[in-house]
Coordinates of C-alpha atoms in Angstrom, one line a residue:
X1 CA -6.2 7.4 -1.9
X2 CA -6.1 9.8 1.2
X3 CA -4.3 11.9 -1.5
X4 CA -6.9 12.3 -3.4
X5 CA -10.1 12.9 -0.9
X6 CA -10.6 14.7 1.9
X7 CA -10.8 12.4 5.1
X8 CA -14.5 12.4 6.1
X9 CA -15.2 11.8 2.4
X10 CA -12.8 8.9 2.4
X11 CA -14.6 7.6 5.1
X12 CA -17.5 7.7 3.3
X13 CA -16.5 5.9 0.4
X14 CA -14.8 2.9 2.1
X15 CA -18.2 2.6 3.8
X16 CA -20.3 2.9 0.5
X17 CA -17.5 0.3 -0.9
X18 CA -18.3 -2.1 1.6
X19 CA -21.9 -1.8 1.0
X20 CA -21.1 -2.9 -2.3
X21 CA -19.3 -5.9 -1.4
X22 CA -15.6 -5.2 -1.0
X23 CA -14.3 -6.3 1.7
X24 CA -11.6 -4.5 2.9
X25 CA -9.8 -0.9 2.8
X26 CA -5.8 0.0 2.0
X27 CA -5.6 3.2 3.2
X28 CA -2.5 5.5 1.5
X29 CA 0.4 6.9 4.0
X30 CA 1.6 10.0 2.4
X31 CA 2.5 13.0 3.9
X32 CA 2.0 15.0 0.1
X33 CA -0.4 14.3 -2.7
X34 CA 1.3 13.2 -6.0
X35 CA 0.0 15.6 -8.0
X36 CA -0.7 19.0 -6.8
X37 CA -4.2 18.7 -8.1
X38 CA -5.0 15.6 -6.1
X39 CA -5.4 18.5 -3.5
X40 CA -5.2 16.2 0.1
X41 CA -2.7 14.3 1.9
X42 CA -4.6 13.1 5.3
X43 CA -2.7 11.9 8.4
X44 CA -3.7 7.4 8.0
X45 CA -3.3 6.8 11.1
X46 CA -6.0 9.2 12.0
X47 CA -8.4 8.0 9.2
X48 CA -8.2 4.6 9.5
X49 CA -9.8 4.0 12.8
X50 CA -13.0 6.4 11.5
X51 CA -13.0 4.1 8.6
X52 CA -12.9 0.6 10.9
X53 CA -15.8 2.3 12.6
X54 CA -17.9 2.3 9.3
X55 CA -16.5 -1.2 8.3
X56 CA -16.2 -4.6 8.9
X57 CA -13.4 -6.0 6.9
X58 CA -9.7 -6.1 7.0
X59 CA -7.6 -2.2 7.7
X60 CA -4.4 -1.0 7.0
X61 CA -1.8 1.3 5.4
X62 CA -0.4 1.0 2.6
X63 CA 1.9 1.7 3.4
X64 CA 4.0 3.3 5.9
X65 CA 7.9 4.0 6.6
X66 CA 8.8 3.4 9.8
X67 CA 12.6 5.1 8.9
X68 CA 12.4 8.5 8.3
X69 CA 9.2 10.4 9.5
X70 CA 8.7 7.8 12.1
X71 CA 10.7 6.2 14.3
X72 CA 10.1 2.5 14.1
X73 CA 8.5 2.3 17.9
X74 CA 6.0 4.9 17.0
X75 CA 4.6 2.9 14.1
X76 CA 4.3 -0.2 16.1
X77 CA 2.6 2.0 19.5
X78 CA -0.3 3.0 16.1
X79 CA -0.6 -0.1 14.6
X80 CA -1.1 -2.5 18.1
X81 CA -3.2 0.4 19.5
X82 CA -5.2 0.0 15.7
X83 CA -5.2 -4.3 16.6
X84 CA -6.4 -3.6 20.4
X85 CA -9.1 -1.4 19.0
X86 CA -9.9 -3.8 16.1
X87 CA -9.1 -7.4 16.6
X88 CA -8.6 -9.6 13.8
X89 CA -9.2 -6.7 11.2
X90 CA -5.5 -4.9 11.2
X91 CA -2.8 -5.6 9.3
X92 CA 0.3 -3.0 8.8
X93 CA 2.2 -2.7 5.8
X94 CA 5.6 -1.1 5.7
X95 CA 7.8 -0.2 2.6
X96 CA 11.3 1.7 2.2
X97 CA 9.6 5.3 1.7
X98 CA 9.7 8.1 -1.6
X99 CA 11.1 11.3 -0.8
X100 CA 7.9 13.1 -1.8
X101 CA 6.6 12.1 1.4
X102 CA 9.9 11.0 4.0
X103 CA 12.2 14.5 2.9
X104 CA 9.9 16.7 4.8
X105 CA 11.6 16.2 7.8
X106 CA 15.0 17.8 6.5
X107 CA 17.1 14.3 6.7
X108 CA 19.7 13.3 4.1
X109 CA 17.8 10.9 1.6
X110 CA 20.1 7.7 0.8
X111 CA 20.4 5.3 -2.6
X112 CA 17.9 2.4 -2.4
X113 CA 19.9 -0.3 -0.8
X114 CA 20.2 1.8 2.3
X115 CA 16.4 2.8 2.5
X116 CA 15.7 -1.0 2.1
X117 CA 18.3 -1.8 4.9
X118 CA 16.9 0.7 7.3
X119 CA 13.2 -0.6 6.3
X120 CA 14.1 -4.3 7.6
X121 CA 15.8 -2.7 10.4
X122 CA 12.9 -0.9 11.5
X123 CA 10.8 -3.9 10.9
X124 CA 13.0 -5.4 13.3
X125 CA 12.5 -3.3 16.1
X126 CA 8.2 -3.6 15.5
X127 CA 8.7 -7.2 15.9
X128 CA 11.1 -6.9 19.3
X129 CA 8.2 -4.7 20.4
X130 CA 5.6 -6.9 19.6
X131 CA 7.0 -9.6 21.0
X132 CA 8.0 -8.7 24.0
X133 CA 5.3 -6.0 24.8
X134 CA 3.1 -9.5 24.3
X135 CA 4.9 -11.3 26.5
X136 CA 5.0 -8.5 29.5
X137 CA 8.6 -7.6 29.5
X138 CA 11.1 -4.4 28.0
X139 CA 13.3 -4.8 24.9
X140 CA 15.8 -2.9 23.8
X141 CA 17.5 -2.2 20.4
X142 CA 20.9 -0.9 19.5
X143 CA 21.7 -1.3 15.4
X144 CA 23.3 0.8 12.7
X145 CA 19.9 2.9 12.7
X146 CA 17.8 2.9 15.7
X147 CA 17.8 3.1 19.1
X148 CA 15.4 1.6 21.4
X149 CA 16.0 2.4 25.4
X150 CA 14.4 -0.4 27.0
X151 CA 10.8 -0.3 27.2
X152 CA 7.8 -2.0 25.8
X153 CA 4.0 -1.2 24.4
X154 CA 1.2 -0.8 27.3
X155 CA -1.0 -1.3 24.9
X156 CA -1.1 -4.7 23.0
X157 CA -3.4 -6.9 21.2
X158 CA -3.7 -10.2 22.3
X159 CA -2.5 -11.5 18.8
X160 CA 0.1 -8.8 17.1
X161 CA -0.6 -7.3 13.4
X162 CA 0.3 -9.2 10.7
X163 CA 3.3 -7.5 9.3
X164 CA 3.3 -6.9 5.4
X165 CA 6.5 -5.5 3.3
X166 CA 6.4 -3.7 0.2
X167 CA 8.6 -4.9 -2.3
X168 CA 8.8 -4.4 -6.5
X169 CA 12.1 -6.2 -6.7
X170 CA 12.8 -9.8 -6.2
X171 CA 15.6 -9.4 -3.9
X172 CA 13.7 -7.2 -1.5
X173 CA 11.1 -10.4 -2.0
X174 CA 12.5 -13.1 -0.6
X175 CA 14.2 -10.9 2.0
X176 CA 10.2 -10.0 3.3
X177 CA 9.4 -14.0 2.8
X178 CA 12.9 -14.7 5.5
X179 CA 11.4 -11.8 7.8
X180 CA 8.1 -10.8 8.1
X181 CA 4.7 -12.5 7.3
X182 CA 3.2 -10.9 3.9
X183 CA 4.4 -9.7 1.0
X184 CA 2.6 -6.2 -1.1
X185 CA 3.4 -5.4 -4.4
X186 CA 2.1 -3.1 -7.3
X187 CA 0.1 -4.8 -10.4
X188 CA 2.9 -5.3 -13.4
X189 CA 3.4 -8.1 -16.1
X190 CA 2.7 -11.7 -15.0
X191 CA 6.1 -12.6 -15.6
X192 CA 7.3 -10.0 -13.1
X193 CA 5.0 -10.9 -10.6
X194 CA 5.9 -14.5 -11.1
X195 CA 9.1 -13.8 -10.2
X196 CA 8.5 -11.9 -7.1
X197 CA 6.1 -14.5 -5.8
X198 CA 8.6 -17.2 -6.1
X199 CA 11.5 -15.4 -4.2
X200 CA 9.0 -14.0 -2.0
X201 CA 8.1 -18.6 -1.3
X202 CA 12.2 -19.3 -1.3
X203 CA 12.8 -16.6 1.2
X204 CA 10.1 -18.3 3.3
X205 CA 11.0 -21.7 2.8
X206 CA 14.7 -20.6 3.8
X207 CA 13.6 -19.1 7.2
X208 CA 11.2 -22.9 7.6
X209 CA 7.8 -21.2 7.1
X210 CA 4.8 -22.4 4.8
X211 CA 5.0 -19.6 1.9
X212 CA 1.3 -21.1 1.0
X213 CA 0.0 -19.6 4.5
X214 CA 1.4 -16.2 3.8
X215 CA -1.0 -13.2 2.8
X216 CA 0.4 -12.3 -0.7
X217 CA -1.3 -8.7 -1.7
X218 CA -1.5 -7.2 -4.6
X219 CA -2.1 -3.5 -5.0
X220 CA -3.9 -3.0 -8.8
X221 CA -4.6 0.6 -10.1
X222 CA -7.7 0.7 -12.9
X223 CA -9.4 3.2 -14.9
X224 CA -12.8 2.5 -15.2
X225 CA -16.0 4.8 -16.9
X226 CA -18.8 4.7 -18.8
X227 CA -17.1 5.2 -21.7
X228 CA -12.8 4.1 -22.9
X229 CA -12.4 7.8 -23.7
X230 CA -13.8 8.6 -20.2
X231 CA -11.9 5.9 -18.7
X232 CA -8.7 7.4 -20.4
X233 CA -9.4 10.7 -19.9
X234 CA -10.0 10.2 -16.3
X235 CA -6.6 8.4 -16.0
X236 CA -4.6 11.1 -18.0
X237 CA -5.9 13.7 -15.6
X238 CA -5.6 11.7 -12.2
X239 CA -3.1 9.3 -12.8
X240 CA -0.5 9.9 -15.3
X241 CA 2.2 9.1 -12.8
X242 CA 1.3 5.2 -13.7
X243 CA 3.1 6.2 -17.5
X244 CA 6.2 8.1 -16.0
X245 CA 9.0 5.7 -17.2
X246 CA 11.5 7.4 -14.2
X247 CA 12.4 6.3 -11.2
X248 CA 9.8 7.9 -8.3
X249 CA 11.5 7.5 -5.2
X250 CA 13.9 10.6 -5.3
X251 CA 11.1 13.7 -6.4
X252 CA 10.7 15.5 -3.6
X253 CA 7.4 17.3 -4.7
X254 CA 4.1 16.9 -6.2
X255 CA 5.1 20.0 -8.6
X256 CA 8.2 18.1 -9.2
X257 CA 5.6 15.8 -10.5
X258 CA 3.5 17.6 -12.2
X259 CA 6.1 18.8 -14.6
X260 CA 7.2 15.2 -15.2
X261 CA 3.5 13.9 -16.0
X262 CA 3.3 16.3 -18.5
X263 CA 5.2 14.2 -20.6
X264 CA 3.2 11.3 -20.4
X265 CA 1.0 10.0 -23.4
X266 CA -1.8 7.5 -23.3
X267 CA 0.2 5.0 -25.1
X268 CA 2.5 5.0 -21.8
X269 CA -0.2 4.0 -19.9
X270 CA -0.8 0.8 -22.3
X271 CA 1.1 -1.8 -19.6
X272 CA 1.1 -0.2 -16.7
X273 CA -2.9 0.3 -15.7
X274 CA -6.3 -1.7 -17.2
X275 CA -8.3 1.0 -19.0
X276 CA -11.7 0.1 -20.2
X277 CA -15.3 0.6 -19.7
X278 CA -15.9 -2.9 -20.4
X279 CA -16.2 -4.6 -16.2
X280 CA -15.2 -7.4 -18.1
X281 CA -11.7 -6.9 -19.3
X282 CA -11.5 -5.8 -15.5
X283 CA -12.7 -8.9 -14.2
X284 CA -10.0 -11.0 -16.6
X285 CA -7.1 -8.8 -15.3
X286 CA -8.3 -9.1 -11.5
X287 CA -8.6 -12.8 -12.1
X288 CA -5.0 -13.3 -13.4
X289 CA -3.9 -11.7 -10.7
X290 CA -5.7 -14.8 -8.1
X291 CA -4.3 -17.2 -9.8
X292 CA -0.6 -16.3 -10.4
X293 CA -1.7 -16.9 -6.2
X294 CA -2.3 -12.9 -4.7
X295 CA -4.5 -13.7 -1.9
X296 CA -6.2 -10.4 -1.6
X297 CA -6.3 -7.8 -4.3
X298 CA -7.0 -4.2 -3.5
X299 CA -8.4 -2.0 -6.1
X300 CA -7.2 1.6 -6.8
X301 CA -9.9 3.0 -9.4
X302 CA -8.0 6.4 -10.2
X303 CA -11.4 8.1 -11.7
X304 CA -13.1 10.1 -9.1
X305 CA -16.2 8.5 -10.4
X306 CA -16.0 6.4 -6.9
X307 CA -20.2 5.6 -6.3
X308 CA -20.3 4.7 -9.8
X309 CA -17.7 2.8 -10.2
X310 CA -18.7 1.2 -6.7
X311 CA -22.0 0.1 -8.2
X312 CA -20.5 -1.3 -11.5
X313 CA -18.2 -3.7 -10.0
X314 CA -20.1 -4.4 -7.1
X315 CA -22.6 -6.0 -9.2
X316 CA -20.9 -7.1 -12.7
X317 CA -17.2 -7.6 -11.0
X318 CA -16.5 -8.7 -7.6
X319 CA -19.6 -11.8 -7.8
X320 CA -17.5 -13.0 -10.9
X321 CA -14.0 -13.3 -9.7
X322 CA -12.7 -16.7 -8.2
X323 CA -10.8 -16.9 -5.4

């Protein structure tokens, strides 16, 4: 949460977390915090290479939007520069973009389907780049969106990133399993996740590709303390956007926000994050989440009790859990 730490300190904790056993870092692209309170907003694709130098496991964002901000051939120049740098380690995940972070640079902000269009788009264009930058010659794009003038990446990996799309509906889902090679979603109900996980596989099997060899990530947000009224305390204050019943991906500010969260009780928060002090009812709910079939689960504890929290699961959590 590069929201919600300054860099060098996030750099600090993905080390301590490895330290602890977790084994690899999703690293927020936002170009605002949520809340004004979470106080930072740090540029990923500056952190991320000071955190693979204190690491060893897998890096990437999580995620960014190649649409709006970006143009899609400057997301794919970071994230094979991040590969060359880092072989084997970085993956990049992409998703269709909230205005909190994309309407900072003054452009009209569509309805979904068009956000999701322009995402698979741009995802295009990364994957002409990749491809042909690997295979020493130019490419060139001309669609509805963007414009590539022929040209390639100088610098390329000798094995491209692993593309990963965001997606919280099903048919965004098996679009990603047709298109690109991993899927992230959000932690939700089983039977939601179900259903994502099986259009993500027919989308796959549709485009002739194994869904079973397919990283499938889940990204699962916790409240943990010593205490259930510290753990809910902790996720009142830090992370009440989990209860907003809404719609996010139109507020354009994190005091746009912090109005709305005021609204929020605890008893919104009931289905939508794991609160408990117990490591065990965390355990059971990162276990579930294996075998519905997530191959990697990255853990958002929303407390900024991050060493302790480190220490618990590191040595009562992450030994337990099957994978």
């Amino acid at each position: 949460m590069l929201e919600r730490f300054a860099p060098s300190e996030a750099v600090e904790l993905a080390a301590l977390a490895e330290s602890h056993g977790f084994r690899g870092v999703m690293a927020a692209d936002h170009f605002q915090p949520w809340l004004p309170r979470h106080g930072q907003s740090a540029f990923v694709w500056s952190v991320l290479p000071a955190i693979a130098e204190r690491t060893t496991g897998d890096i990437g964002p999580g995620v960014t939007t190649p649409t709006y901000r970006w143009h899609p051939a400057m997301v794919a120049q970071a994230s094979a520069t991040m590969a060359a740098m880092y072989p084997g380690r970085h993956w990049l995940g992409i998703g269709s973009g909230e205005a909190l972070n994309e309407h900072v640079v003054g452009r009209y902000w569509p309805e979904a389907p068009e956000r999701i269009n322009r995402m698979f788009e741009a995802v295009d264009v990364i994957k002409k780049l990749f491809a042909a930058s690997a295979a020493g010659r130019d490419v060139r794009h001309s669609g509805p969106h963007f414009t590539l003038e022929s040209t390639r990446l100088w610098t390329m990996p000798q094995t491209a990133p692993e593309i990963l799309v965001a997606a919280g509906g099903p048919v965004t889902a098996k679009r990603a399993g047709r298109t690109v090679d991993g899927l992230i979603t959000m932690d939700a109900p089983p039977e939601r996740l179900e259903l994502l996980l099986a259009r993500f596989a027919e989308g796959a099997r549709d485009a002739g590709r194994d869904p079973s060899r397919m990283p499938k990530v889940l990204q699962f947000h916790l409240s943990w303390a010593p205490t259930d009224e510290e753990a809910m305390a902790n996720a009142m204050r830090e992370w009440p956007i989990a209860g907003m019943r809404i719609g996010k991906g139109d507020i354009r500010s994190p005091f746009e926000f912090e109005q709305l969260a005021r609204g929020v009780r605890p008893e919104d928060l009931a289905d939508r994050l794991t609160i408990s002090a117990d490591p065990d009812v965390h355990r059971a709910a990162i276990q579930r989440a294996f075998d519905l079939g997530f191959d990697r689960v990255y853990l958002h504890n929303v407390g900024r009790n991050q060493t302790e929290w480190f220490e618990v699961f590191g040595r009562e959590v992450l030994p337990k859990v099957r994978r």
